[in-house]
Amino acid sequence: MKKNILLCVCSLFFLTAANASAQEYNNLNIECDETGFCKDKLGNPITGVVKKNYASGALEGEVSFKDGRQDGIVKMYYESGALKTEMNFKGNLPDGIMNTYYESGVLEGTVNFKDGQKNGQGKWYYESGAIQAEVN
């Protein structure tokens, strides 16, 4: 359940980050409809990297867009700057391996996606590296 929520957060928390005139958007407003199509305040489809920062100014995450759809790498960070989540999107759908990490940098979990659907076994680890769970 925690991982499903993380996936949704990863996709949705960028709804507050964009700029109408640049390839790199940062902490302004974009609009995304119910299909996940995102545009800037002038109505142009988002293409480029959308970045969102914590209130402290540290990078919270970045999402790649192509023609208004999430397409490419999504990365989310702890406020310390350590990588929290890394995954790939293709045409607005998760596609490829999603890795999550503890703030220490140790792998927390890994799940593979294909065309937006979980594909294969997911594995979750304790911070010690021991396997916590394997989910089909």
Protein backbone atom coordinates (compact mmCIF):
# COMPACT_ATOMS: atom_id res chain seq x y z
CA MET A 1 0.00 0.00 0.00
CA LYS A 2 2.81 2.40 0.91
CA LYS A 3 4.36 1.81 -2.51
CA ASN A 4 1.06 2.46 -4.36
CA ILE A 5 0.76 5.76 -2.53
CA LEU A 6 4.36 6.63 -3.39
CA LEU A 7 3.62 6.01 -7.07
CA CYS A 8 0.57 8.30 -6.97
CA VAL A 9 2.47 11.00 -5.11
CA CYS A 10 5.30 10.76 -7.60
CA SER A 11 2.86 11.39 -10.43
CA LEU A 12 0.76 14.06 -8.77
CA PHE A 13 2.97 16.28 -6.66
CA PHE A 14 4.18 18.19 -9.70
CA LEU A 15 0.78 19.75 -10.29
CA THR A 16 2.12 22.88 -8.59
CA ALA A 17 5.35 23.23 -10.54
CA ALA A 18 5.85 24.90 -13.91
CA ASN A 19 6.70 28.00 -15.94
CA ALA A 20 5.07 28.95 -19.22
CA SER A 21 8.11 29.98 -21.22
CA ALA A 22 11.05 27.73 -20.39
CA GLN A 23 12.04 24.11 -20.92
CA GLU A 24 12.76 23.76 -17.21
CA TYR A 25 9.79 24.59 -14.99
CA ASN A 26 10.20 25.48 -11.35
CA ASN A 27 7.58 26.13 -8.66
CA LEU A 28 4.88 27.92 -10.66
CA ASN A 29 1.57 26.49 -11.90
CA ILE A 30 0.71 23.89 -14.47
CA GLU A 31 -2.63 22.26 -15.07
CA CYS A 32 -3.17 18.55 -15.59
CA ASP A 33 -6.51 17.11 -16.63
CA GLU A 34 -8.05 13.80 -15.55
CA THR A 35 -6.16 11.96 -18.32
CA GLY A 36 -2.82 13.26 -17.04
CA PHE A 37 -2.29 15.73 -19.92
CA CYS A 38 -0.39 18.74 -18.53
CA LYS A 39 -0.15 22.24 -19.95
CA ASP A 40 1.30 25.55 -18.89
CA LYS A 41 -0.80 28.60 -18.00
CA LEU A 42 -0.87 29.62 -21.68
CA GLY A 43 -2.34 26.25 -22.68
CA ASN A 44 0.85 24.85 -24.22
CA PRO A 45 1.65 21.16 -23.61
CA ILE A 46 4.52 20.78 -21.15
CA THR A 47 7.77 19.56 -22.67
CA GLY A 48 10.90 19.49 -20.60
CA VAL A 49 11.77 18.84 -16.97
CA VAL A 50 9.42 19.96 -14.20
CA LYS A 51 11.21 20.53 -10.92
CA LYS A 52 9.71 21.06 -7.49
CA ASN A 53 11.58 22.29 -4.43
CA TYR A 54 10.99 21.91 -0.72
CA ALA A 55 10.25 25.14 1.20
CA SER A 56 13.94 25.07 2.20
CA GLY A 57 14.93 25.35 -1.47
CA ALA A 58 16.27 21.80 -1.70
CA LEU A 59 15.19 19.85 -4.76
CA GLU A 60 12.15 17.65 -3.98
CA GLY A 61 11.79 16.05 -7.38
CA GLU A 62 11.90 16.27 -11.14
CA VAL A 63 9.70 14.82 -13.87
CA SER A 64 10.35 14.68 -17.61
CA PHE A 65 7.48 15.63 -19.92
CA LYS A 66 7.03 15.28 -23.66
CA ASP A 67 4.05 16.85 -25.40
CA GLY A 68 2.11 17.21 -22.15
CA ARG A 69 2.66 13.65 -20.92
CA GLN A 70 5.11 12.25 -18.38
CA ASP A 71 7.78 10.63 -20.48
CA GLY A 72 11.21 9.78 -19.17
CA ILE A 73 12.84 9.68 -15.77
CA VAL A 74 11.10 10.75 -12.55
CA LYS A 75 13.30 11.36 -9.54
CA MET A 76 12.22 12.30 -6.02
CA TYR A 77 14.65 13.32 -3.27
CA TYR A 78 14.76 13.55 0.49
CA GLU A 79 15.23 17.09 1.74
CA SER A 80 18.82 16.10 2.55
CA GLY A 81 19.41 15.67 -1.19
CA ALA A 82 19.57 11.87 -1.09
CA LEU A 83 17.66 10.06 -3.85
CA LYS A 84 14.30 8.71 -2.62
CA THR A 85 12.68 7.28 -5.78
CA GLU A 86 13.69 6.81 -9.40
CA MET A 87 11.42 5.48 -12.11
CA ASN A 88 10.64 5.80 -15.80
CA PHE A 89 7.43 6.86 -17.51
CA LYS A 90 6.43 6.29 -21.10
CA GLY A 91 3.34 8.06 -22.41
CA ASN A 92 2.15 8.91 -18.87
CA LEU A 93 2.46 5.31 -17.67
CA PRO A 94 5.11 3.78 -15.42
CA ASP A 95 7.37 1.68 -17.63
CA GLY A 96 10.53 0.04 -16.36
CA ILE A 97 12.06 -0.41 -12.95
CA MET A 98 11.04 1.77 -10.00
CA ASN A 99 13.62 1.87 -7.22
CA THR A 100 13.05 3.43 -3.82
CA TYR A 101 15.84 4.17 -1.36
CA TYR A 102 16.26 4.83 2.31
CA GLU A 103 17.72 8.23 3.09
CA SER A 104 21.01 6.46 3.79
CA GLY A 105 21.14 5.47 0.10
CA VAL A 106 20.42 1.78 0.73
CA LEU A 107 17.91 0.21 -1.68
CA GLU A 108 14.46 -0.01 -0.03
CA GLY A 109 12.50 -1.63 -2.82
CA THR A 110 12.26 -2.37 -6.51
CA VAL A 111 9.26 -3.01 -8.77
CA ASN A 112 9.12 -3.42 -12.53
CA PHE A 113 6.32 -1.87 -14.62
CA LYS A 114 5.26 -2.45 -18.21
CA ASP A 115 2.70 -0.18 -19.84
CA GLY A 116 1.52 1.07 -16.44
CA GLN A 117 1.06 -2.36 -14.88
CA LYS A 118 3.24 -4.08 -12.30
CA ASN A 119 5.29 -6.65 -14.18
CA GLY A 120 6.91 -9.41 -12.17
CA GLN A 121 7.93 -9.62 -8.57
CA GLY A 122 8.54 -6.61 -6.35
CA LYS A 123 11.15 -6.81 -3.61
CA TRP A 124 11.39 -4.73 -0.43
CA TYR A 125 14.40 -4.63 1.86
CA TYR A 126 15.22 -3.62 5.39
CA GLU A 127 17.82 -0.91 5.68
CA SER A 128 20.26 -3.65 6.67
CA GLY A 129 19.84 -5.10 3.16
CA ALA A 130 17.94 -8.19 4.29
CA ILE A 131 14.80 -8.98 2.27
CA GLN A 132 11.65 -7.69 3.98
CA ALA A 133 9.07 -8.89 1.44
CA GLU A 134 8.67 -10.26 -2.06
CA VAL A 135 5.39 -9.41 -3.72
CA ASN A 136 3.99 -10.99 -6.88
